[in-house]
Coordinates of C-alpha atoms and ligand atoms in Angstrom, one line a residue:
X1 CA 76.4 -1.3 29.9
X2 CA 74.1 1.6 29.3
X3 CA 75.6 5.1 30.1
X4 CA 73.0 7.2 32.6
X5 CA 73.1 10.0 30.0
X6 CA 72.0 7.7 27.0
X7 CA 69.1 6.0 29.4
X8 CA 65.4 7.7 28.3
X9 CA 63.6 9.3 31.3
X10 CA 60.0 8.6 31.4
X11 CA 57.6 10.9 33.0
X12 CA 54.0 11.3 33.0
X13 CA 51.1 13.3 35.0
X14 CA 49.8 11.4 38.3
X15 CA 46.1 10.7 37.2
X16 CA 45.7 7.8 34.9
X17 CA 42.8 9.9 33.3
X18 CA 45.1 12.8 31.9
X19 CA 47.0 9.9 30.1
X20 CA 46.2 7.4 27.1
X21 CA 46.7 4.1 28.0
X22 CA 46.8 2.2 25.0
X23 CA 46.2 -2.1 24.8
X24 CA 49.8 -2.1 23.7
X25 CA 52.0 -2.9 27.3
X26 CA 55.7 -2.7 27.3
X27 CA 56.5 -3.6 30.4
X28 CA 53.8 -6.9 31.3
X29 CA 56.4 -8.1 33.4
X30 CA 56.5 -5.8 35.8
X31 CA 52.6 -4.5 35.8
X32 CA 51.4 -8.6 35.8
X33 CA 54.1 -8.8 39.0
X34 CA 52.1 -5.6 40.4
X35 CA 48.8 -6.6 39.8
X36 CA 49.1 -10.0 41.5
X37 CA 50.2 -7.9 44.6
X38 CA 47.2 -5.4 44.3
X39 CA 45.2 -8.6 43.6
X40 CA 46.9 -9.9 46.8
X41 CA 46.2 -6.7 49.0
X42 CA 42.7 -6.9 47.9
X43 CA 42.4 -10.6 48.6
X44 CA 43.7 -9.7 52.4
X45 CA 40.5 -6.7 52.7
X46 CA 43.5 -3.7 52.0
X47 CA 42.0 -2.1 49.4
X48 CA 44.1 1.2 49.8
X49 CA 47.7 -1.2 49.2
X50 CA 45.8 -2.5 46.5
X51 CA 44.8 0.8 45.1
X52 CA 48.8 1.8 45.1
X53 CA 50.1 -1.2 43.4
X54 CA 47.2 -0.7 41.1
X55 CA 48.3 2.9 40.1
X56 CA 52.0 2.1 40.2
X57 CA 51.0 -0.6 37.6
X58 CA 48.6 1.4 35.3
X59 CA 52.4 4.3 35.4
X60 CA 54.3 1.4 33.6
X61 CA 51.2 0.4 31.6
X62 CA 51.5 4.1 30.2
X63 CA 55.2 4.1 29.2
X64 CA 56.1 4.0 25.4
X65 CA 59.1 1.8 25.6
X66 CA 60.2 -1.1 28.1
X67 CA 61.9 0.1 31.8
X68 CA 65.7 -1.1 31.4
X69 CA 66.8 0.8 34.1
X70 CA 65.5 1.9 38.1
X71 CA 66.7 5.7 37.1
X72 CA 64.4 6.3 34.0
X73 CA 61.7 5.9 36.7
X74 CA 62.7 9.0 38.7
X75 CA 60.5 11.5 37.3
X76 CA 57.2 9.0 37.4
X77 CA 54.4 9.5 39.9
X78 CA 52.7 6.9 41.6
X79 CA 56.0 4.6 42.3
X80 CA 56.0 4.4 46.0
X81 CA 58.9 2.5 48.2
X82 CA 57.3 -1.0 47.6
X83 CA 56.5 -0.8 44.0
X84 CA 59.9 0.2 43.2
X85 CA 61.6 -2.4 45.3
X86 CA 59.0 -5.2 43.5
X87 CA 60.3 -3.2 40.1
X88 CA 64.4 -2.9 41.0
X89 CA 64.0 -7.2 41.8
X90 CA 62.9 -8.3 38.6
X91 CA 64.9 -5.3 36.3
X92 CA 68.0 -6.9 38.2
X93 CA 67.0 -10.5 39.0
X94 CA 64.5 -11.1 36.6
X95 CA 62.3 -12.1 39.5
X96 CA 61.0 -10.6 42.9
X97 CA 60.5 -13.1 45.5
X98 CA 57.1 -11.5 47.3
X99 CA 55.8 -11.7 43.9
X100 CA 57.2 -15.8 44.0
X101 CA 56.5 -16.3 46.9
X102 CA 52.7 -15.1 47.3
X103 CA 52.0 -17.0 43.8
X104 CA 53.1 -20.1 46.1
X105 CA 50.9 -19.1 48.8
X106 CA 48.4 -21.4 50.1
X107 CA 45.8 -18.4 51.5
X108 CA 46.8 -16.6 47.8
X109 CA 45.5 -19.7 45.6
X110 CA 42.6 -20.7 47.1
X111 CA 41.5 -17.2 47.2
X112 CA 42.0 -16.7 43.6
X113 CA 39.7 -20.0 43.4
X114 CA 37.5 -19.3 45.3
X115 CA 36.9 -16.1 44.0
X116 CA 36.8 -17.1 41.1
X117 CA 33.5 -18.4 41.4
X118 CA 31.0 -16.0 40.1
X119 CA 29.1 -14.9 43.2
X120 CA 31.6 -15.0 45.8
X121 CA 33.2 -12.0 47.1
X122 CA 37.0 -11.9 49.1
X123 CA 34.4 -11.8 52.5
X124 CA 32.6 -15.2 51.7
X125 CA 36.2 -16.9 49.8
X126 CA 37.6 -16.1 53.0
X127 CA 35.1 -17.3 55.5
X128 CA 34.9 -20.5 53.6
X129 CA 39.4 -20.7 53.6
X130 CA 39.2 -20.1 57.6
X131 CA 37.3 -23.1 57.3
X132 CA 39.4 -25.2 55.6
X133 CA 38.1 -25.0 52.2
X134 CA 41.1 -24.8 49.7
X135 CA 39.2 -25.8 46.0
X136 CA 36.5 -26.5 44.3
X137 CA 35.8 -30.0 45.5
X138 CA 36.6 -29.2 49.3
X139 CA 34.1 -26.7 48.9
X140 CA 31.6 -29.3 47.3
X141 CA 32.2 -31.8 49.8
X142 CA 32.3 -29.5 52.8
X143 CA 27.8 -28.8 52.4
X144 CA 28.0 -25.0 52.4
X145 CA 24.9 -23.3 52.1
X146 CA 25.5 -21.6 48.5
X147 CA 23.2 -18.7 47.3
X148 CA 21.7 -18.8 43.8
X149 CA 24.4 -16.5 42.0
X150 CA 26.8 -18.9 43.6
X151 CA 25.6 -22.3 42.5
X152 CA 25.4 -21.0 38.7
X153 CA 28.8 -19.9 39.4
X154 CA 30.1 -22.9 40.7
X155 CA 28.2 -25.2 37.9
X156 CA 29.6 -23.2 35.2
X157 CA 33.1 -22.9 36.7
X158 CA 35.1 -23.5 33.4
X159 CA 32.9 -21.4 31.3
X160 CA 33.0 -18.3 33.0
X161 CA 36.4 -18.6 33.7
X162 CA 37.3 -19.3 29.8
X163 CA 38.0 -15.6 28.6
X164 CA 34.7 -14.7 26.3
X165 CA 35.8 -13.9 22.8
X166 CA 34.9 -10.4 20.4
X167 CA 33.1 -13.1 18.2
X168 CA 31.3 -14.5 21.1
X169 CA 30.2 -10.9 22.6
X170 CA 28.8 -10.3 19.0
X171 CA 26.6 -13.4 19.4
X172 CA 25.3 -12.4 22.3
X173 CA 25.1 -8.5 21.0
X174 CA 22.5 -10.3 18.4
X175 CA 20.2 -11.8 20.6
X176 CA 19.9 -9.1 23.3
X177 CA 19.3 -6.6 20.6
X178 CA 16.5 -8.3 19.0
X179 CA 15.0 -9.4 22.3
X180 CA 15.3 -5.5 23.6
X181 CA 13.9 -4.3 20.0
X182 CA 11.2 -6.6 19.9
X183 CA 9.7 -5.3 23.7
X184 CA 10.9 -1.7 22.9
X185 CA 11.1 -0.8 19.3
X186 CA 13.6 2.1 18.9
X187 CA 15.7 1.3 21.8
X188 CA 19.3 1.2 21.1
X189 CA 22.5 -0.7 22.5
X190 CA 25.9 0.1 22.8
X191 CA 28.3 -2.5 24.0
X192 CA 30.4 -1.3 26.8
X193 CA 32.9 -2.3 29.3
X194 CA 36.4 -3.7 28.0
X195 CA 35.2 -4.8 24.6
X196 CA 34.7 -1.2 24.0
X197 CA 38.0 -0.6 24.9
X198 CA 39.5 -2.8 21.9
X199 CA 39.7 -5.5 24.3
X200 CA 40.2 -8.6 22.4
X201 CA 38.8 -10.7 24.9
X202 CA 37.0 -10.2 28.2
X203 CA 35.1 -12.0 31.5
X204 CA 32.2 -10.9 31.0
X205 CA 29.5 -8.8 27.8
X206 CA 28.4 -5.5 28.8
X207 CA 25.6 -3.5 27.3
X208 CA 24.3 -0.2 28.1
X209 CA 20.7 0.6 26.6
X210 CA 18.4 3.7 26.3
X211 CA 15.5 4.7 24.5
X212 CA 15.9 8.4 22.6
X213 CA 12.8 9.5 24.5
X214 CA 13.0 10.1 28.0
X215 CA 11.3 7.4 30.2
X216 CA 10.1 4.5 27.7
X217 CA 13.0 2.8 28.6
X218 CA 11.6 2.5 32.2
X219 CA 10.7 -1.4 33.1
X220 CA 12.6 -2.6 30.7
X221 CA 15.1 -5.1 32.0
X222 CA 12.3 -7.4 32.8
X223 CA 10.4 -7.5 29.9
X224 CA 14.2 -8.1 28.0
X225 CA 14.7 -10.7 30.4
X226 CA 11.4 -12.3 30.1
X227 CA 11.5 -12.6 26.6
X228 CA 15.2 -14.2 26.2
X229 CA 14.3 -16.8 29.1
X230 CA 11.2 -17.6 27.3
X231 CA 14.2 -18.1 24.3
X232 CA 16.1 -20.2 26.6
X233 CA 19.3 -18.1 26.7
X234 CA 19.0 -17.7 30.2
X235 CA 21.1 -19.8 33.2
X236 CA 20.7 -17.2 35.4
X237 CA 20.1 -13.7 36.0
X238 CA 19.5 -11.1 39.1
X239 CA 17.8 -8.0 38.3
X240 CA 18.0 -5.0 40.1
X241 CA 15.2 -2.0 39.4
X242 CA 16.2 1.5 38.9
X243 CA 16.9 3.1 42.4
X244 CA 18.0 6.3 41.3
X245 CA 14.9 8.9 42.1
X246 CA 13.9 7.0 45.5
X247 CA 17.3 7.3 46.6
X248 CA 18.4 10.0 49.4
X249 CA 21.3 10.8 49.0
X250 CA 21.5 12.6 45.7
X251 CA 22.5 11.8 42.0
X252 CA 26.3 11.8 42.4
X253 CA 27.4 9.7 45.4
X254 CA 31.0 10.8 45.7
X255 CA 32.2 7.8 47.6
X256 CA 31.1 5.2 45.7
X257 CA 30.9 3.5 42.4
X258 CA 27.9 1.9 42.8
X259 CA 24.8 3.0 40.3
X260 CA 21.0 3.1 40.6
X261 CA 20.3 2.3 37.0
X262 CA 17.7 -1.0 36.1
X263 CA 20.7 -3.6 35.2
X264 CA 20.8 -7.4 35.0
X265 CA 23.8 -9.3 35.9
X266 CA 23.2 -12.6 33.4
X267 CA 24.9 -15.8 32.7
X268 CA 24.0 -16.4 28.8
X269 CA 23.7 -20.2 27.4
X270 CA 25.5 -19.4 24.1
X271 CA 25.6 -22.3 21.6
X272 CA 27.8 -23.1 18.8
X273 CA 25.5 -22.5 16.4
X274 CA 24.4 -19.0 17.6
X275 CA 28.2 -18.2 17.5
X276 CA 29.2 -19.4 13.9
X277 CA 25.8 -16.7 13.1
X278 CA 23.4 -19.2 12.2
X279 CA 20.0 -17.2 12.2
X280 CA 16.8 -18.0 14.0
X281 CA 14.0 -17.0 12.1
X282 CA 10.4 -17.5 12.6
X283 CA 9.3 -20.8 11.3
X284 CA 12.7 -22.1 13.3
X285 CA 16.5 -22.4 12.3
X286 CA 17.5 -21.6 8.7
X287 CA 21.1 -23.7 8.4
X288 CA 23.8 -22.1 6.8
X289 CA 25.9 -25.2 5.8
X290 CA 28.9 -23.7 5.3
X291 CA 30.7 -26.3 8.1
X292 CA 29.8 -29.4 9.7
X293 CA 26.9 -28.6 12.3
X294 CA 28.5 -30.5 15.7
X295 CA 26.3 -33.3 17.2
X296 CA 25.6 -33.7 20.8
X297 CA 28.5 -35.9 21.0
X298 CA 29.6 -37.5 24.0
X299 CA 32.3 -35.2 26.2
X300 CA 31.5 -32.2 24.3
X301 CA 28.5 -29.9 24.9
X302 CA 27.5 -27.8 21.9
X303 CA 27.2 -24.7 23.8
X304 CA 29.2 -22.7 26.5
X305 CA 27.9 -20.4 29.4
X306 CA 28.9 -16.5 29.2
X307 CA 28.8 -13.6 31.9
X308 CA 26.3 -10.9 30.4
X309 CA 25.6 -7.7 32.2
X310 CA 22.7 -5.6 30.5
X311 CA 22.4 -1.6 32.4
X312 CA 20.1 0.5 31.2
X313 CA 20.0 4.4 31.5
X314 CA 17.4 7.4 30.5
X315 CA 18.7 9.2 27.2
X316 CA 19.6 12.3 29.5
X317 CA 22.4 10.6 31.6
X318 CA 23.3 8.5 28.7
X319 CA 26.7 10.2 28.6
X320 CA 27.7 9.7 32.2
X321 CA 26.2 6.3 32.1
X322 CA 28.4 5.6 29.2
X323 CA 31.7 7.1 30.6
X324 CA 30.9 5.6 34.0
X325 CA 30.8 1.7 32.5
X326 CA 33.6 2.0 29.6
X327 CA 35.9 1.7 32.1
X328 CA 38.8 0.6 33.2
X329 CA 38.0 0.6 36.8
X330 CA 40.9 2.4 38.0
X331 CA 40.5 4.9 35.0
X332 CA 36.3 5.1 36.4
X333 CA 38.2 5.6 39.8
X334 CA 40.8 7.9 38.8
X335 CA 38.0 10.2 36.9
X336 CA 36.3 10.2 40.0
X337 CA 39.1 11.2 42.4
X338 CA 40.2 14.3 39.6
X339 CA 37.0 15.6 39.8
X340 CA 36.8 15.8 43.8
X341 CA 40.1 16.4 44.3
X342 CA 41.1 19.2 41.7
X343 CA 37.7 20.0 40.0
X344 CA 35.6 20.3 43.6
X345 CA 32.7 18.5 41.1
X346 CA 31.2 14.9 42.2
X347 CA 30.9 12.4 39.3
X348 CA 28.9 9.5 39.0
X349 CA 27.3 7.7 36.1
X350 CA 24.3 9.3 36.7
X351 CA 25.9 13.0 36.7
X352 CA 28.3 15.5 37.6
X353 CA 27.6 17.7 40.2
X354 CA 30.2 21.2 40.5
X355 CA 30.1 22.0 44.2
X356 CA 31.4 25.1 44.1
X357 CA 28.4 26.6 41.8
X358 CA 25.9 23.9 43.4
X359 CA 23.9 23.0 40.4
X360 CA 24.7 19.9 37.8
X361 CA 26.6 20.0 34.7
X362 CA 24.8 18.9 31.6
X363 CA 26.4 16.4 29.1
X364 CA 25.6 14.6 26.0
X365 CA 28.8 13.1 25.0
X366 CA 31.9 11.8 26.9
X367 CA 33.9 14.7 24.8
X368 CA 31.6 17.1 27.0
X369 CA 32.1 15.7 30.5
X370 CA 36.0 15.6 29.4
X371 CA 35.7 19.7 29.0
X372 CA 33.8 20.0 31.9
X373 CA 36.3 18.3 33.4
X374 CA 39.7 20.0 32.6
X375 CA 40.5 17.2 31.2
X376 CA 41.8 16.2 27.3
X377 CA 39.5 13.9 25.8
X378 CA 40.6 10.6 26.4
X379 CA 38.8 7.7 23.5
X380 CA 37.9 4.2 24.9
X381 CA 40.7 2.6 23.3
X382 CA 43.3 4.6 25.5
X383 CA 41.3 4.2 28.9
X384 CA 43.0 0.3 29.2
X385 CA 44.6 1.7 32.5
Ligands
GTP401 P1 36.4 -7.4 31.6 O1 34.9 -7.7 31.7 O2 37.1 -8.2 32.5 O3 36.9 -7.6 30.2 O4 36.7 -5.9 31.9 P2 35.6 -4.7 32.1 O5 36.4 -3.5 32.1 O6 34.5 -4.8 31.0 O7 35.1 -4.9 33.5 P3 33.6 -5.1 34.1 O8 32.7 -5.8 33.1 O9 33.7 -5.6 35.5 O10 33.1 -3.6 34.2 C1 32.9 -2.7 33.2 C2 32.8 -1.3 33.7 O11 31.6 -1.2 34.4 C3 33.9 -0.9 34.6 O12 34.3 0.4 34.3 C4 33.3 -0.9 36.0 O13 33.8 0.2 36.8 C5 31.9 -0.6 35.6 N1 31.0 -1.3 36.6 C6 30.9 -2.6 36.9 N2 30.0 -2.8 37.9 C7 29.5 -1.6 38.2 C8 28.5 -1.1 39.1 O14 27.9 -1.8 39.8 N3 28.2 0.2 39.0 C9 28.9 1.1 38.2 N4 28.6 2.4 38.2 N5 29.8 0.7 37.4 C10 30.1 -0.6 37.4
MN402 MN1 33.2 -6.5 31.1
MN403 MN1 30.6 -6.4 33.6

């Protein structure tokens, strides 16, 4: 038995953007038992429970050592009445029984199933489990009108739900950069999202590409896209055009965190041999024989679909665009609700906007949009809130 005097006290400031959330969790337990709940909230349409059970989780996710005991956590923020009764269960049970119990619920897997699918949001999942639809093959069987985004997703089920490898992401890092520097020579591309992070693995590839001068880069998602389905990479893809200067109601939409930029939501056909490294060159495949090269054999296709997303941004909001799709999403969000809340300044991935002397705030790097924002620059690999 540990004395309360010997027992480390934790404590930490209540946005998850004034703190570095490393890859390195001490206390999966409890945040996995959190984020199922927040996942459950969600799942039900409460997206402010899921929000809290979020936050409480990205606290522990902070912390430098494993909880042991309820009364280290008196100092923390973000640990409301719930979250601390989920926590106090498993420190003294080693379980908690809403986390049990909604992993056994039938309403909780087959939204997690259903969802699953790429293309269907907790709206449709749950229209389709009112009707009776529990998995896959119920939802097969049952004739459901599915949309185009929904049919890839359900046809490559097991490959986008297979978590996509840093060697993998590389691959496809390859042939995206050669198809956007063969349309537009001089355009450069930064992977983003979670492998930016240090994630070792992810669901999906993210890209972010711009053009150093200002407006060459307009158009060209579809020429990119053109070009690597000419290539056969392509499954599927949904493009969406630049919204941003038609839009009314100004660069940094407060409220949401939803961008104008030109961006393509992909599913990539990665084969093997694209992601051992064997190069394509002109006059077709140069082997590099340094292991077997796998046959079509029966049961086992030689290639595997992958979740690409591909944005692309003019060099001037380069910075915001890159801030605004490192991620996490609850860091995104927390950024977001520091500036409104104690900066009176509106920040998008477009911009930041400071209300209070009504004009925007330039940036060229994340490490300016920090300053401009109070706040102590925070690197990629400690956003993993
Ligand atoms: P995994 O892909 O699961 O490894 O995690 P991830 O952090 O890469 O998540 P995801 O690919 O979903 O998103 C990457 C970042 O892009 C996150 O910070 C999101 O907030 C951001 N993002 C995703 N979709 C949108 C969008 O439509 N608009 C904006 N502005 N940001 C988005
Ligand atoms: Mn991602
Ligand atoms: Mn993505």
């Amino acid at each position: 038995q540990i004395s309360e005097a010997e027992v480390v006290m934790f404590s930490a400031p209540s946005y998850a953007c004034q703190r570095r959330t490393s890859l390195n969790n001490h206390n999966t337990v409890l945040t996995e038992a959190l984020s199922l709940l927040a996942d459950n909230a969600e799942l039900s349409g409460d997206e402010g429970r899921g929000v809290a059970f979020r936050r409480a989780a990205a606290v522990l996710k902070a912390l430098p050592k494993p909880v042991t005991d309820m009364t280290q956590l008196r100092g923390l923020p973000c640990l409301g009445e719930h979250s601390l009764r989920v926590i106090k269960d498993i420190l003294e049970d080693g379980a908690s029984s809403e986390v049990e119990s909604t992993k056994r619920s039938e309403r909780y897997k087959a939204l997690k199933v259903l969802t699953g699918i790429f293309g269907v949001g907790v709206k449709t999942a749950d229209r389709w489990f009112r009707e009776g639809i529990r998995d896959l093959q119920q939802l097969q069987d049952s004739g459901q009108t599915l949309n185009q985004a929904q049919q890839a997703g359900l046809e490559h089920y097991d490959d986008l739900n297979q978590p996509v490898t840093r060697a993998e992401a590389d691959a496809v890092g390859e042939i995206v950069e050669k198809a956007v520097v063969s349309v537009l020579p001089g355009a450069q591309m930064t992977l983003i999202g979670g492998f930016r992070r240090g994630k070792l693995t992810g669901h999906d590839v993210d890209f972010l590409i711009t053009h150093p001068e200002e407006g060459r880069e307009e158009g060209l998602v579809p020429k990119v896209v053109s070009r690597l389905e000419s290539e056969g990479f392509l499954l599927y893809q949904k493009t969406t055009r630049n919204s941003y200067l038609e839009s009314q109601d100004g660069p940094a939409r407060p409220s949401s965190n939803m961008d104008r930029f030109e961006r393509c939501f992909s599913i990539f056909k990665l084969s093997e041999e694209e992601k051992r490294g064997l190069k394509q060159t002109g006059n077709g495949v140069s082997r590099i024989h340094s292991h077997r090269v796998p046959g079509p054999e029966a049961g086992h296709k030689p290639w595997r679909a992958v979740r690409v997303d591909l944005v692309v941004c003019p060099i001037s909001q380069f910075a915001f665009a890159l801030l605004g799709w490192t991620g996490s999403k609850l860091f995104e969000r927390e950024l977001r609700r520091w500036a409104g809340h104690e900066k009176a300044m509106s920040l998008s991935s477009h911009a930041l906007y400071d209300t209070k002397q009504r004009r925007y705030l330039r940036a060229t790097s994340e490490e300016e949009i920090f300053a401009h924002l109070g706040l102590e620059f925070i690197p990629p690999s400690e956003r993993n809130t």
